[in-house]
Amino acid sequence: MDEASILNAYRRYARNYNRFFGKIFEQGRRQVVRYMNCQPGDRTLDVGIGTGLSLNFYPKDTLVVGIDISPEMLAMAREAIHRSDSRNVCLSLMDAQKLCFPDDTFDKVAAMYVASVVPDPQSMIAEIKRVCKPDGDIFILNHFSNGHLLPKMIEKIFAPFENVIGFRPHFPLDHFIDNAALKVVSLSQVNLFGYWTLIHAKNEEPDSNRIAS
Ligand SMILES: C[S@@+](CC[C@H](N)C(=O)[O-])C[C@H]1O[C@@H](n2cnc3c(N)ncnc32)[C@H](O)[C@@H]1O
C-alpha cells in the first residue's frame, strides 16, 4: 500500500462510498461511539473520518476533530456537516501517520476501518498514542484475518490487488496488537458475521509511548 494508490482509490470511492459502505459498516461505527461514552466537553479525534458517516452518532456537546488524507472523502464529509448544520465538528486534511496536533490533546481517539488502509499502521498508532491524553481511550475498528476458511480464501484472492481496492485484505490481529503495543481493554466482534473487530485500548503513560530524544 502506498500513498498514491490510497489517494487514487478513495478519489474513486468518494462519490459512492456511502452507498456501498454506509449501512454495511454502520453497526461498528455506532458501537465505537457508544463505547466512547463521550462526556460534555470531551475532545475526540476521528482518524480517517472519510465521508463522515460516524458523525451521526456523536453527541452534539462533544468536540469532534476529523482528519483524512483524501480531499475527495473530506469534501463529502463537509457536505454532510453543512446539511446537518453541525457546529461541534472540525475537519482537516492530514496524514494519520504525521498528526499535526500537540501531545496529549484528545480524551478519546477512534480509527474506524483505517488501520488496514494506511501504509504504516504502526506509525499511525504511535501518533494516536502521542496525541491521546495519558489514560485516554483508543478505539480501533477494522477487519482482521481470523483464519476462517471463507474469509481466508477471499483475502488470498484480493491480496495482490490491495493497491487497487485501497485496503490490505490480509491483516492478522495478534500481529497488529503486538506491534502496536496496545494495552487492550476489550475486543468485540461487530458487523456482518462478526468479521470486524473493535479494539478498545487504554493509552499508556507518556514515557512508555515516546522515544527519548
Ligand atoms: C475505509 S475508509 C473509512 C472511512 C470512515 N472511517 C468510515 O467509517 O467509513 C478509510 C479512510 O482512511 C483514509 N486514509 C487512508 N490513509 C490515510 C492516512 N494516511 N491518513 C489519514 N487518512 C487516511 C482514506 O482516505 C479513507 O477515507
XYZ file of C-alpha atoms and ligand atoms in Angstrom:
240
model
C 0.000 0.000 0.000
C 1.433 3.363 -0.962
C 0.023 6.837 -0.532
C -0.589 7.493 -4.238
C -2.644 4.281 -4.573
C -4.666 5.149 -1.467
C -5.398 8.644 -2.736
C -6.435 7.211 -6.103
C -8.622 4.525 -4.579
C -10.508 6.954 -2.311
C -10.799 9.545 -5.075
C -12.661 6.837 -6.992
C -14.733 5.688 -3.984
C -15.720 9.087 -2.578
C -18.956 9.780 -4.511
C -20.401 6.303 -3.957
C -18.744 5.426 -0.652
C -21.837 5.976 1.481
C -23.986 3.833 -0.809
C -21.603 0.856 -0.662
C -20.016 1.163 2.789
C -22.677 3.077 4.723
C -25.140 0.522 6.088
C -22.817 -2.464 5.946
C -20.325 -0.876 8.396
C -22.847 1.127 10.405
C -23.129 -1.184 13.394
C -19.383 -0.930 14.010
C -19.334 2.873 13.842
C -22.307 3.083 16.199
C -20.622 0.675 18.622
C -17.366 2.657 18.662
C -19.179 5.867 19.594
C -21.284 4.025 22.188
C -18.115 2.593 23.795
C -16.521 6.050 23.714
C -19.185 7.179 26.160
C -18.477 10.804 25.252
C -18.977 13.311 28.060
C -19.795 17.014 27.604
C -16.577 18.828 26.799
C -14.691 15.735 25.660
C -12.281 16.246 22.804
C -12.389 13.363 20.372
C -10.335 12.636 17.296
C -11.737 10.539 14.441
C -8.787 9.389 12.342
C -9.549 8.662 8.678
C -13.063 10.028 9.073
C -13.772 9.575 5.372
C -17.174 10.893 4.312
C -18.157 11.491 7.944
C -20.548 8.566 8.409
C -19.589 8.263 12.091
C -20.693 11.846 12.768
C -24.321 10.759 13.018
C -23.536 9.054 16.316
C -21.510 11.601 18.315
C -23.356 13.723 20.895
C -23.688 17.383 19.934
C -21.803 18.579 23.028
C -18.644 16.644 22.135
C -15.964 18.319 20.057
C -15.117 16.007 17.157
C -11.998 16.607 15.112
C -11.931 14.511 11.958
C -8.873 14.077 9.786
C -8.389 12.299 6.487
C -5.780 12.197 3.753
C -8.275 12.159 0.884
C -9.586 15.588 -0.178
C -12.494 13.945 -2.006
C -13.621 11.933 1.045
C -13.335 15.035 3.244
C -15.354 17.065 0.733
C -18.189 14.567 1.182
C -17.869 14.889 4.983
C -18.013 18.688 4.660
C -21.225 18.422 2.617
C -22.743 16.167 5.304
C -21.806 18.634 8.057
C -23.236 21.501 6.062
C -26.516 19.624 5.550
C -26.855 18.725 9.238
C -25.678 22.156 10.438
C -23.251 20.530 12.933
C -21.198 23.041 14.930
C -19.173 20.640 17.022
C -17.078 19.190 14.188
C -13.759 20.357 12.694
C -12.279 18.624 9.663
C -8.716 18.728 8.473
C -6.721 17.249 5.615
C -3.962 15.349 7.383
C -1.900 12.188 7.326
C -2.712 9.844 10.224
C 0.963 8.890 10.323
C 2.034 12.511 10.963
C -0.660 14.190 13.002
C -0.342 17.970 13.382
C -1.615 18.110 16.977
C 0.315 18.673 20.188
C 0.905 15.762 22.565
C -1.980 14.808 24.903
C -4.674 16.768 23.046
C -7.579 14.302 22.951
C -9.565 12.371 25.547
C -10.637 9.754 23.033
C -9.313 8.719 19.644
C -11.026 6.427 17.136
C -9.823 4.965 13.852
C -12.620 3.148 12.035
C -11.744 0.946 9.068
C -8.424 2.744 8.633
C -5.699 0.549 10.174
C -5.537 -1.797 7.172
C -5.566 1.162 4.762
C -2.646 3.336 5.909
C 0.768 2.372 4.534
C 2.301 2.084 8.014
C -0.238 1.158 10.724
C 2.424 1.271 13.471
C 3.210 4.934 12.723
C -0.488 5.707 12.850
C -0.828 4.033 16.257
C 2.278 5.800 17.573
C 0.759 9.124 16.543
C -2.625 8.239 18.042
C -0.926 7.411 21.344
C 1.042 10.657 21.255
C -1.989 12.920 20.733
C -4.229 10.975 23.127
C -4.054 12.003 26.790
C -2.384 9.580 29.206
C -5.005 7.062 30.280
C -7.222 8.257 27.410
C -9.201 5.785 25.310
C -8.237 4.447 21.902
C -10.671 2.607 19.629
C -9.526 0.724 16.558
C -12.222 -0.844 14.387
C -11.075 -2.986 11.498
C -11.299 -6.278 9.726
C -8.575 -8.668 10.831
C -7.635 -12.030 9.387
C -9.280 -14.666 11.561
C -8.193 -17.912 9.934
C -11.723 -18.964 8.930
C -11.768 -20.719 5.589
C -14.045 -18.458 3.532
C -12.571 -15.113 4.663
C -9.084 -16.591 4.233
C -9.860 -17.536 0.619
C -11.290 -14.080 -0.076
C -8.226 -12.413 1.485
C -5.938 -14.538 -0.683
C -7.834 -13.627 -3.846
C -7.776 -9.886 -3.104
C -4.261 -9.646 -1.615
C -2.492 -8.937 -4.956
C -4.926 -6.081 -5.643
C -4.562 -4.155 -2.372
C -3.310 -1.016 -4.130
C -6.391 -1.012 -6.361
C -9.009 -1.816 -3.719
C -7.440 0.565 -1.185
C -7.038 -1.747 1.816
C -4.912 -4.680 2.962
C -7.049 -7.866 2.961
C -4.538 -9.936 4.986
C -4.217 -8.240 8.377
C -3.666 -10.530 11.389
C -4.997 -9.241 14.737
C -2.323 -10.634 17.088
C 0.446 -9.252 14.905
C -1.201 -5.826 14.879
C -1.773 -5.723 18.656
C 1.775 -6.903 19.429
C 3.417 -4.413 17.082
C 1.219 -1.572 18.254
C 1.886 -2.479 21.914
C -1.727 -1.735 22.752
C -2.980 -2.057 26.319
C -6.199 -3.803 25.316
C -9.279 -3.349 27.494
C -11.712 -5.317 25.337
C -12.200 -6.908 21.949
C -15.675 -7.094 20.380
C -16.823 -8.632 17.135
C -19.095 -6.432 15.010
C -20.799 -6.154 11.620
C -21.658 -8.992 9.287
C -20.678 -12.421 10.716
C -18.715 -10.564 13.416
C -15.873 -10.454 10.924
C -14.738 -6.971 12.092
C -13.091 -6.376 15.453
C -13.403 -3.381 17.728
C -10.326 -2.959 19.913
C -10.709 -0.731 22.955
C -7.337 0.160 24.440
C -6.141 2.487 27.206
C -3.347 4.850 26.374
C -0.165 4.072 28.248
C 1.684 6.574 30.413
C 3.581 9.080 28.218
C 7.045 7.742 28.990
C 6.259 4.362 27.508
C 4.927 5.974 24.286
C 7.641 8.466 23.480
C 11.041 7.799 22.089
C 13.659 9.641 24.105
C 15.316 12.387 22.033
C -12.382 2.543 4.547
S -12.352 4.285 4.712
C -13.084 4.514 6.309
C -13.767 5.852 6.422
C -14.579 6.063 7.709
N -13.750 5.950 8.890
C -15.751 5.137 7.786
O -16.108 4.712 8.898
O -16.401 4.886 6.776
C -10.638 4.594 5.020
C -10.320 6.070 5.125
O -8.964 6.224 5.568
C -8.406 7.323 4.884
N -6.950 7.228 4.945
C -6.144 6.355 4.308
N -4.858 6.605 4.596
C -4.843 7.654 5.443
C -3.809 8.380 6.101
N -2.516 8.059 5.950
N -4.165 9.405 6.875
C -5.461 9.753 7.046
N -6.482 9.102 6.456
C -6.183 8.067 5.665
C -8.973 7.185 3.482
O -8.837 8.379 2.746
C -10.422 6.811 3.781
O -11.229 7.943 3.927
